[in-house]
mmCIF file of C-alpha atoms and ligand atoms in Angstrom:
data_model
loop_
_atom_site.group_PDB
_atom_site.id
_atom_site.type_symbol
_atom_site.label_atom_id
_atom_site.label_comp_id
_atom_site.label_asym_id
_atom_site.label_seq_id
_atom_site.Cartn_x
_atom_site.Cartn_y
_atom_site.Cartn_z
ATOM 1 C CA UNK A 1 -0.099 0.024 0.153
ATOM 2 C CA UNK A 2 3.412 2.499 -0.607
ATOM 3 C CA UNK A 3 2.091 2.675 -4.369
ATOM 4 C CA UNK A 4 1.290 6.718 -4.760
ATOM 5 C CA UNK A 5 -1.897 7.876 -4.295
ATOM 6 C CA UNK A 6 -4.265 8.148 -7.682
ATOM 7 C CA UNK A 7 -6.683 10.815 -5.944
ATOM 8 C CA UNK A 8 -6.562 13.520 -3.011
ATOM 9 C CA UNK A 9 -8.633 10.932 -1.044
ATOM 10 C CA UNK A 10 -7.420 7.591 -1.328
ATOM 11 C CA UNK A 11 -5.447 5.421 -1.364
ATOM 12 C CA UNK A 12 -5.070 3.150 -5.513
ATOM 13 C CA UNK A 13 -8.151 0.510 -5.426
ATOM 14 C CA UNK A 14 -7.067 -0.062 -9.168
ATOM 15 C CA UNK A 15 -6.581 -3.552 -10.419
ATOM 16 C CA UNK A 16 -2.833 -3.940 -8.573
ATOM 17 C CA UNK A 17 -3.666 -4.068 -5.504
ATOM 18 C CA UNK A 18 -0.673 -3.177 -2.510
ATOM 19 C CA UNK A 19 -0.768 -6.869 -0.037
ATOM 20 C CA UNK A 20 -2.507 -6.172 2.901
ATOM 21 C CA UNK A 21 -5.906 -5.538 4.272
ATOM 22 C CA UNK A 22 -8.685 -3.700 3.364
ATOM 23 C CA UNK A 23 -11.709 -2.588 5.693
ATOM 24 C CA UNK A 24 -14.897 -3.049 3.312
ATOM 25 C CA UNK A 25 -17.872 -1.852 4.294
ATOM 26 C CA UNK A 26 -20.896 -3.393 2.432
ATOM 27 C CA UNK A 27 -24.323 -2.550 2.144
ATOM 28 C CA UNK A 28 -27.352 -3.235 4.810
ATOM 29 C CA UNK A 29 -30.218 -4.502 2.765
ATOM 30 C CA UNK A 30 -30.131 -2.133 -0.850
ATOM 31 C CA UNK A 31 -27.272 -3.485 -2.665
ATOM 32 C CA UNK A 32 -26.996 -0.625 -4.565
ATOM 33 C CA UNK A 33 -25.478 1.342 -1.586
ATOM 34 C CA UNK A 34 -22.315 -0.539 -2.155
ATOM 35 C CA UNK A 35 -19.650 2.176 -3.231
ATOM 36 C CA UNK A 36 -17.387 1.960 -6.131
ATOM 37 C CA UNK A 37 -14.125 1.635 -3.938
ATOM 38 C CA UNK A 38 -15.237 -1.102 -2.480
ATOM 39 C CA UNK A 39 -15.943 -2.965 -5.945
ATOM 40 C CA UNK A 40 -12.898 -1.889 -7.196
ATOM 41 C CA UNK A 41 -11.130 -3.757 -3.765
ATOM 42 C CA UNK A 42 -13.654 -6.577 -4.206
ATOM 43 C CA UNK A 43 -12.661 -7.263 -7.469
ATOM 44 C CA UNK A 44 -9.053 -6.418 -7.542
ATOM 45 C CA UNK A 45 -8.264 -8.773 -3.891
ATOM 46 C CA UNK A 46 -6.753 -11.839 -3.134
ATOM 47 C CA UNK A 47 -8.878 -13.066 -0.607
ATOM 48 C CA UNK A 48 -12.211 -12.493 1.259
ATOM 49 C CA UNK A 49 -12.601 -12.481 4.751
ATOM 50 C CA UNK A 50 -15.750 -13.130 6.209
ATOM 51 C CA UNK A 51 -18.187 -13.853 8.532
ATOM 52 C CA UNK A 52 -20.383 -16.553 6.637
ATOM 53 C CA UNK A 53 -19.338 -17.847 3.272
ATOM 54 C CA UNK A 54 -23.080 -18.165 1.641
ATOM 55 C CA UNK A 55 -23.755 -14.571 2.661
ATOM 56 C CA UNK A 56 -20.700 -13.267 1.029
ATOM 57 C CA UNK A 57 -21.104 -15.581 -1.424
ATOM 58 C CA UNK A 58 -24.131 -13.963 -2.809
ATOM 59 C CA UNK A 59 -22.542 -10.590 -2.481
ATOM 60 C CA UNK A 60 -19.775 -11.698 -4.985
ATOM 61 C CA UNK A 61 -22.481 -13.162 -7.368
ATOM 62 C CA UNK A 62 -23.806 -10.375 -7.585
ATOM 63 C CA UNK A 63 -20.993 -8.186 -8.141
ATOM 64 C CA UNK A 64 -20.146 -10.781 -10.933
ATOM 65 C CA UNK A 65 -16.500 -12.079 -8.945
ATOM 66 C CA UNK A 66 -15.640 -15.018 -7.691
ATOM 67 C CA UNK A 67 -12.906 -15.064 -4.762
ATOM 68 C CA UNK A 68 -10.857 -17.194 -2.505
ATOM 69 C CA UNK A 69 -13.673 -16.777 0.655
ATOM 70 C CA UNK A 70 -11.481 -17.299 3.949
ATOM 71 C CA UNK A 71 -14.408 -17.700 6.800
ATOM 72 C CA UNK A 72 -13.526 -14.890 9.843
ATOM 73 C CA UNK A 73 -15.134 -14.242 13.189
ATOM 74 C CA UNK A 74 -14.937 -13.684 16.605
ATOM 75 C CA UNK A 75 -14.704 -17.096 17.553
ATOM 76 C CA UNK A 76 -11.588 -17.311 15.480
ATOM 77 C CA UNK A 77 -8.288 -18.689 17.058
ATOM 78 C CA UNK A 78 -5.149 -16.712 17.817
ATOM 79 C CA UNK A 79 -3.574 -19.005 15.532
ATOM 80 C CA UNK A 80 -6.254 -18.708 12.828
ATOM 81 C CA UNK A 81 -5.990 -15.184 12.950
ATOM 82 C CA UNK A 82 -1.883 -14.842 12.626
ATOM 83 C CA UNK A 83 -2.759 -17.505 9.885
ATOM 84 C CA UNK A 84 -4.605 -14.674 7.619
ATOM 85 C CA UNK A 85 -2.296 -11.910 8.519
ATOM 86 C CA UNK A 86 0.476 -14.283 7.191
ATOM 87 C CA UNK A 87 -1.647 -14.009 3.936
ATOM 88 C CA UNK A 88 -1.925 -9.698 3.993
ATOM 89 C CA UNK A 89 2.456 -9.743 3.652
ATOM 90 C CA UNK A 90 1.928 -10.270 -0.120
ATOM 91 C CA UNK A 91 -2.015 -10.238 -0.604
ATOM 92 C CA UNK A 92 -4.570 -7.889 -0.779
ATOM 93 C CA UNK A 93 -7.021 -9.256 1.893
ATOM 94 C CA UNK A 94 -9.911 -8.275 2.143
ATOM 95 C CA UNK A 95 -12.603 -7.972 5.460
ATOM 96 C CA UNK A 96 -15.952 -7.962 5.147
ATOM 97 C CA UNK A 97 -18.918 -8.441 7.085
ATOM 98 C CA UNK A 98 -22.707 -10.053 6.670
ATOM 99 C CA UNK A 99 -23.792 -6.217 6.058
ATOM 100 C CA UNK A 100 -22.401 -2.493 6.828
ATOM 101 C CA UNK A 101 -19.306 -1.752 8.365
ATOM 102 C CA UNK A 102 -16.877 -4.422 9.690
ATOM 103 C CA UNK A 103 -15.703 -4.279 13.185
ATOM 104 C CA UNK A 104 -19.254 -2.547 14.242
ATOM 105 C CA UNK A 105 -21.525 -5.087 16.316
ATOM 106 C CA UNK A 106 -19.012 -7.425 14.029
ATOM 107 C CA UNK A 107 -16.102 -9.547 13.572
ATOM 108 C CA UNK A 108 -13.161 -8.084 13.288
ATOM 109 C CA UNK A 109 -11.144 -5.675 15.992
ATOM 110 C CA UNK A 110 -8.540 -8.002 17.248
ATOM 111 C CA UNK A 111 -7.726 -9.188 13.804
ATOM 112 C CA UNK A 112 -7.449 -5.504 12.569
ATOM 113 C CA UNK A 113 -5.388 -4.669 15.942
ATOM 114 C CA UNK A 114 -3.203 -7.913 15.681
ATOM 115 C CA UNK A 115 -2.320 -6.694 11.481
ATOM 116 C CA UNK A 116 -1.287 -3.416 12.576
ATOM 117 C CA UNK A 117 0.102 -4.805 15.527
ATOM 118 C CA UNK A 118 2.139 -6.838 13.039
ATOM 119 C CA UNK A 119 3.010 -4.226 10.923
ATOM 120 C CA UNK A 120 0.479 -4.854 8.391
ATOM 121 C CA UNK A 121 -0.974 -2.415 6.224
ATOM 122 C CA UNK A 122 -4.896 -1.456 7.244
ATOM 123 C CA UNK A 123 -7.283 1.103 5.393
ATOM 124 C CA UNK A 124 -10.959 1.153 5.149
ATOM 125 C CA UNK A 125 -13.147 2.014 2.505
ATOM 126 C CA UNK A 126 -16.399 2.832 4.503
ATOM 127 C CA UNK A 127 -19.651 3.135 3.485
ATOM 128 C CA UNK A 128 -22.715 1.471 5.104
ATOM 129 C CA UNK A 129 -23.520 1.441 8.872
ATOM 130 C CA UNK A 130 -26.570 0.605 10.514
ATOM 131 C CA UNK A 131 -26.548 3.310 13.400
ATOM 132 C CA UNK A 132 -25.444 5.935 11.337
ATOM 133 C CA UNK A 133 -28.428 5.575 8.918
ATOM 134 C CA UNK A 134 -30.473 5.505 11.918
ATOM 135 C CA UNK A 135 -29.131 8.453 13.311
ATOM 136 C CA UNK A 136 -30.021 10.296 10.052
ATOM 137 C CA UNK A 137 -33.432 9.524 9.626
ATOM 138 C CA UNK A 138 -34.306 9.632 13.109
ATOM 139 C CA UNK A 139 -34.590 13.233 13.875
ATOM 140 C CA UNK A 140 -32.849 13.084 16.708
ATOM 141 C CA UNK A 141 -30.010 15.112 17.606
ATOM 142 C CA UNK A 142 -26.821 14.189 16.173
ATOM 143 C CA UNK A 143 -24.187 16.407 17.624
ATOM 144 C CA UNK A 144 -23.869 14.088 20.893
ATOM 145 C CA UNK A 145 -24.444 10.922 19.993
ATOM 146 C CA UNK A 146 -23.250 7.157 22.113
ATOM 147 C CA UNK A 147 -23.146 3.580 20.289
ATOM 148 C CA UNK A 148 -23.688 0.693 22.481
ATOM 149 C CA UNK A 149 -24.647 -1.904 20.972
ATOM 150 C CA UNK A 150 -26.716 -4.921 21.155
ATOM 151 C CA UNK A 151 -28.870 -4.617 25.385
ATOM 152 C CA UNK A 152 -29.057 -7.711 27.483
ATOM 153 C CA UNK A 153 -31.163 -10.089 27.047
ATOM 154 C CA UNK A 154 -31.426 -10.349 30.251
ATOM 155 C CA UNK A 155 -34.104 -7.894 31.855
ATOM 156 C CA UNK A 156 -31.563 -7.307 34.982
ATOM 157 C CA UNK A 157 -28.623 -6.587 32.827
ATOM 158 C CA UNK A 158 -30.304 -4.728 30.286
ATOM 159 C CA UNK A 159 -31.808 -2.459 32.908
ATOM 160 C CA UNK A 160 -28.655 -2.038 34.625
ATOM 161 C CA UNK A 161 -26.801 -1.263 31.079
ATOM 162 C CA UNK A 162 -30.019 1.587 30.591
ATOM 163 C CA UNK A 163 -29.015 2.951 34.467
ATOM 164 C CA UNK A 164 -25.591 3.288 33.881
ATOM 165 C CA UNK A 165 -25.937 5.092 30.494
ATOM 166 C CA UNK A 166 -28.989 7.600 32.499
ATOM 167 C CA UNK A 167 -26.230 10.238 32.632
ATOM 168 C CA UNK A 168 -25.539 10.546 29.210
ATOM 169 C CA UNK A 169 -26.396 13.469 27.146
ATOM 170 C CA UNK A 170 -26.339 11.691 23.632
ATOM 171 C CA UNK A 171 -28.634 10.283 21.577
ATOM 172 C CA UNK A 172 -28.210 6.728 22.527
ATOM 173 C CA UNK A 173 -27.939 4.768 19.971
ATOM 174 C CA UNK A 174 -28.766 0.221 19.931
ATOM 175 C CA UNK A 175 -29.205 -2.882 17.649
ATOM 176 C CA UNK A 176 -32.337 -4.609 18.603
ATOM 177 C CA UNK A 177 -33.574 -7.829 17.217
ATOM 178 C CA UNK A 178 -38.023 -8.243 16.460
ATOM 179 C CA UNK A 179 -38.163 -10.597 19.374
ATOM 180 C CA UNK A 180 -36.619 -8.240 22.308
ATOM 181 C CA UNK A 181 -37.916 -4.665 20.934
ATOM 182 C CA UNK A 182 -41.181 -4.392 22.917
ATOM 183 C CA UNK A 183 -39.003 -5.581 25.849
ATOM 184 C CA UNK A 184 -36.543 -2.939 25.741
ATOM 185 C CA UNK A 185 -38.667 -0.523 24.989
ATOM 186 C CA UNK A 186 -40.878 -0.931 28.164
ATOM 187 C CA UNK A 187 -37.218 -0.846 29.793
ATOM 188 C CA UNK A 188 -37.149 2.574 28.131
ATOM 189 C CA UNK A 189 -40.480 3.411 29.269
ATOM 190 C CA UNK A 190 -40.025 2.219 32.601
ATOM 191 C CA UNK A 191 -36.476 4.887 32.820
ATOM 192 C CA UNK A 192 -37.170 7.279 30.984
ATOM 193 C CA UNK A 193 -41.143 7.626 30.362
ATOM 194 C CA UNK A 194 -40.518 11.434 29.094
ATOM 195 C CA UNK A 195 -37.693 10.869 26.516
ATOM 196 C CA UNK A 196 -38.479 10.730 22.466
ATOM 197 C CA UNK A 197 -37.421 7.268 21.142
ATOM 198 C CA UNK A 198 -37.231 6.081 17.596
ATOM 199 C CA UNK A 199 -37.124 2.632 15.981
ATOM 200 C CA UNK A 200 -35.655 2.709 12.373
ATOM 201 C CA UNK A 201 -36.412 -0.714 10.718
ATOM 202 C CA UNK A 202 -35.241 -3.021 7.644
ATOM 203 C CA UNK A 203 -33.630 0.676 6.776
ATOM 204 C CA UNK A 204 -32.448 0.762 2.490
ATOM 205 C CA UNK A 205 -35.420 -2.222 2.292
ATOM 206 C CA UNK A 206 -38.666 -2.764 0.795
ATOM 207 C CA UNK A 207 -40.416 -2.315 4.637
ATOM 208 C CA UNK A 208 -38.133 0.292 5.519
ATOM 209 C CA UNK A 209 -39.898 2.311 8.237
ATOM 210 C CA UNK A 210 -39.081 5.017 10.645
ATOM 211 C CA UNK A 211 -41.491 5.717 14.126
ATOM 212 C CA UNK A 212 -40.923 7.989 16.986
ATOM 213 C CA UNK A 213 -42.667 8.912 20.331
ATOM 214 C CA UNK A 214 -42.649 7.787 23.738
ATOM 215 C CA UNK A 215 -41.082 4.361 24.840
ATOM 216 C CA UNK A 216 -43.937 3.282 26.327
ATOM 217 C CA UNK A 217 -46.603 3.840 22.641
ATOM 218 C CA UNK A 218 -43.888 2.497 20.860
ATOM 219 C CA UNK A 219 -43.751 -0.986 23.109
ATOM 220 C CA UNK A 220 -48.144 -1.131 22.776
ATOM 221 C CA UNK A 221 -47.715 -0.324 19.062
ATOM 222 C CA UNK A 222 -45.302 -2.993 18.334
ATOM 223 C CA UNK A 223 -46.935 -5.310 20.364
ATOM 224 C CA UNK A 224 -50.203 -5.592 18.505
ATOM 225 C CA UNK A 225 -48.038 -5.876 15.416
ATOM 226 C CA UNK A 226 -44.711 -7.664 15.745
ATOM 227 C CA UNK A 227 -41.956 -6.328 13.890
ATOM 228 C CA UNK A 228 -40.048 -7.962 11.417
ATOM 229 C CA UNK A 229 -36.729 -7.414 9.991
ATOM 230 C CA UNK A 230 -33.689 -5.843 11.304
ATOM 231 C CA UNK A 231 -33.911 -2.819 13.614
ATOM 232 C CA UNK A 232 -32.408 -0.100 15.546
ATOM 233 C CA UNK A 233 -33.569 1.633 18.505
ATOM 234 C CA UNK A 234 -33.104 5.279 19.193
ATOM 235 C CA UNK A 235 -33.115 7.454 22.552
ATOM 236 C CA UNK A 236 -33.148 10.786 22.857
ATOM 237 C CA UNK A 237 -30.985 13.145 25.136
ATOM 238 C CA UNK A 238 -32.668 14.437 28.964
ATOM 239 C CA UNK A 239 -34.333 17.344 28.285
ATOM 240 C CA UNK A 240 -31.961 20.225 29.724
ATOM 241 C CA UNK A 241 -32.460 20.796 33.455
ATOM 242 C CA UNK A 242 -34.260 23.846 34.660
ATOM 243 C CA UNK A 243 -31.439 26.905 35.358
ATOM 244 C CA UNK A 244 -32.166 26.194 39.476
ATOM 245 C CA UNK A 245 -31.889 22.073 39.033
ATOM 246 C CA UNK A 246 -28.170 22.855 37.917
ATOM 247 C CA UNK A 247 -25.317 23.878 40.239
ATOM 248 C CA UNK A 248 -23.841 25.868 37.523
ATOM 249 C CA UNK A 249 -21.094 27.514 39.592
ATOM 250 C CA UNK A 250 -19.406 24.352 40.867
ATOM 251 C CA UNK A 251 -19.631 22.788 36.878
ATOM 252 C CA UNK A 252 -18.056 25.994 35.835
ATOM 253 C CA UNK A 253 -15.484 25.882 38.272
ATOM 254 C CA UNK A 254 -14.419 22.130 37.482
ATOM 255 C CA UNK A 255 -13.921 22.899 34.158
ATOM 256 C CA UNK A 256 -12.733 26.589 34.482
ATOM 257 C CA UNK A 257 -9.575 24.713 36.336
ATOM 258 C CA UNK A 258 -8.305 22.809 32.877
ATOM 259 C CA UNK A 259 -10.143 24.845 30.508
ATOM 260 C CA UNK A 260 -10.704 28.968 28.750
ATOM 261 C CA UNK A 261 -13.563 30.660 29.809
ATOM 262 C CA UNK A 262 -15.104 30.267 25.825
ATOM 263 C CA UNK A 263 -14.219 26.101 26.383
ATOM 264 C CA UNK A 264 -15.789 25.811 30.292
ATOM 265 C CA UNK A 265 -19.368 27.875 29.008
ATOM 266 C CA UNK A 266 -19.397 25.373 26.084
ATOM 267 C CA UNK A 267 -18.321 22.631 28.395
ATOM 268 C CA UNK A 268 -21.155 23.480 30.870
ATOM 269 C CA UNK A 269 -23.573 23.956 28.013
ATOM 270 C CA UNK A 270 -23.127 20.610 26.375
ATOM 271 C CA UNK A 271 -23.632 19.155 29.275
ATOM 272 C CA UNK A 272 -26.255 21.297 31.135
ATOM 273 C CA UNK A 273 -28.696 22.470 28.072
ATOM 274 C CA UNK A 274 -27.815 26.304 29.296
ATOM 275 C CA UNK A 275 -27.763 29.139 27.539
ATOM 276 C CA UNK A 276 -23.459 29.462 26.877
ATOM 277 C CA UNK A 277 -23.755 32.868 26.537
ATOM 278 C CA UNK A 278 -24.850 32.953 30.095
ATOM 279 C CA UNK A 279 -22.251 30.785 31.241
ATOM 280 C CA UNK A 280 -19.706 32.017 29.266
ATOM 281 C CA UNK A 281 -19.927 35.468 31.463
ATOM 282 C CA UNK A 282 -20.932 33.887 35.102
ATOM 283 C CA UNK A 283 -17.432 31.767 33.942
ATOM 284 C CA UNK A 284 -15.833 35.614 33.764
ATOM 285 C CA UNK A 285 -16.639 36.492 37.127
ATOM 286 C CA UNK A 286 -15.899 33.268 38.410
ATOM 287 C CA UNK A 287 -12.539 33.641 37.100
ATOM 288 C CA UNK A 288 -12.039 37.032 38.514
ATOM 289 C CA UNK A 289 -13.700 36.693 42.281
HETATM 290 N N1 LIG B 1 -22.038 -3.874 10.995
HETATM 291 C C1 LIG B 1 -23.494 -3.524 11.091
HETATM 292 C C2 LIG B 1 -23.584 -2.298 10.843
HETATM 293 O O1 LIG B 1 -22.698 -1.358 10.431
HETATM 294 O O2 LIG B 1 -24.995 -1.379 10.698
HETATM 295 C C3 LIG B 1 -23.996 -4.012 12.044
HETATM 296 C C4 LIG B 1 -24.200 -5.846 12.408
HETATM 297 S S1 LIG B 1 -25.035 -5.919 13.502
HETATM 298 C C5 LIG B 1 -24.694 -8.041 13.773
HETATM 299 C C6 LIG B 1 -27.109 -6.550 13.064
HETATM 300 C C7 LIG B 1 -27.519 -5.122 13.596
HETATM 301 O O3 LIG B 1 -27.733 -4.111 13.008
HETATM 302 C C8 LIG B 1 -28.945 -5.333 13.512
HETATM 303 O O4 LIG B 1 -29.380 -6.750 14.130
HETATM 304 C C9 LIG B 1 -29.684 -4.698 13.217
HETATM 305 O O5 LIG B 1 -29.643 -4.708 14.551
HETATM 306 C C10 LIG B 1 -28.793 -3.469 12.868
HETATM 307 N N2 LIG B 1 -28.932 -3.298 11.423
HETATM 308 C C11 LIG B 1 -28.798 -4.200 10.528
HETATM 309 N N3 LIG B 1 -29.250 -3.911 8.862
HETATM 310 C C12 LIG B 1 -30.022 -2.817 9.521
HETATM 311 C C13 LIG B 1 -30.762 -2.531 8.646
HETATM 312 N N4 LIG B 1 -31.170 -2.816 7.348
HETATM 313 N N5 LIG B 1 -31.932 -1.431 8.958
HETATM 314 C C14 LIG B 1 -32.082 -1.613 11.098
HETATM 315 N N6 LIG B 1 -31.121 -1.975 11.528
HETATM 316 C C15 LIG B 1 -30.465 -2.909 11.223
#
């Protein structure tokens, strides 16, 4: 991968691919969503490492490609990873998952880490990701979000995970399955009855839908209409606290230990939802006092 770039924004992904690891995002439903760079790399690579050879085989067939498929998942042993990494020394290995972006609730983290540690050149070909696609369509704040993968299946563990995330002033994004959705929505409703929730389902597919509302309302809807297909559950951030509920002085004093007044004001505004200009004035006064 040391060959000169052919464009200002990427490596050469033409017919002669440099050896190394190429992390390739693939569609999450609509096959038209594959990028032309992804097609170039899948066309020119020597090996495609994938979770399920049948699933990736279908994509390759759709693209008219026939490649050596190498099964790789999170259960791969260290020796199997080392074997695959050894191939990357003189061959171009594309890593894909069943759908979307590899490593995002999908296998690959250890492989990428160990390939990099072994000095293998690794490059990424970004593309579809259900979490990001859901954020774009849900109409919830996107300035801060936290992707938390799948919620635990057991009620107590699920509640504990949600409680851990309670203080986070950001849109929370979870992957979810149809059979578990109502229970997860009920758990969200019990903790945060007023937060806005969105269910993004079957994105980019024929039956794509995005439904928003309080968690309890959505739970009752999906109880009567059990959801099919793939689902992202998003929970909007908590409403800003009323000024008298917040000790803005204390938060600002803490922030001023390490930040300038403008930065401290911006940070506390983000955390509390209070007006940044008012906080800035307060920060200036606190610094002089
Ligand atoms: N790596 C993938 C990505 O980049 O989005 C995610 C893989 S994870 C194993 C699969 C989960 O992603 C599904 O259970 C569902 O929660 C979500 N997902 C995948 N495709 C989706 C789609 N088309 N619409 C909604 N959610 C989807």
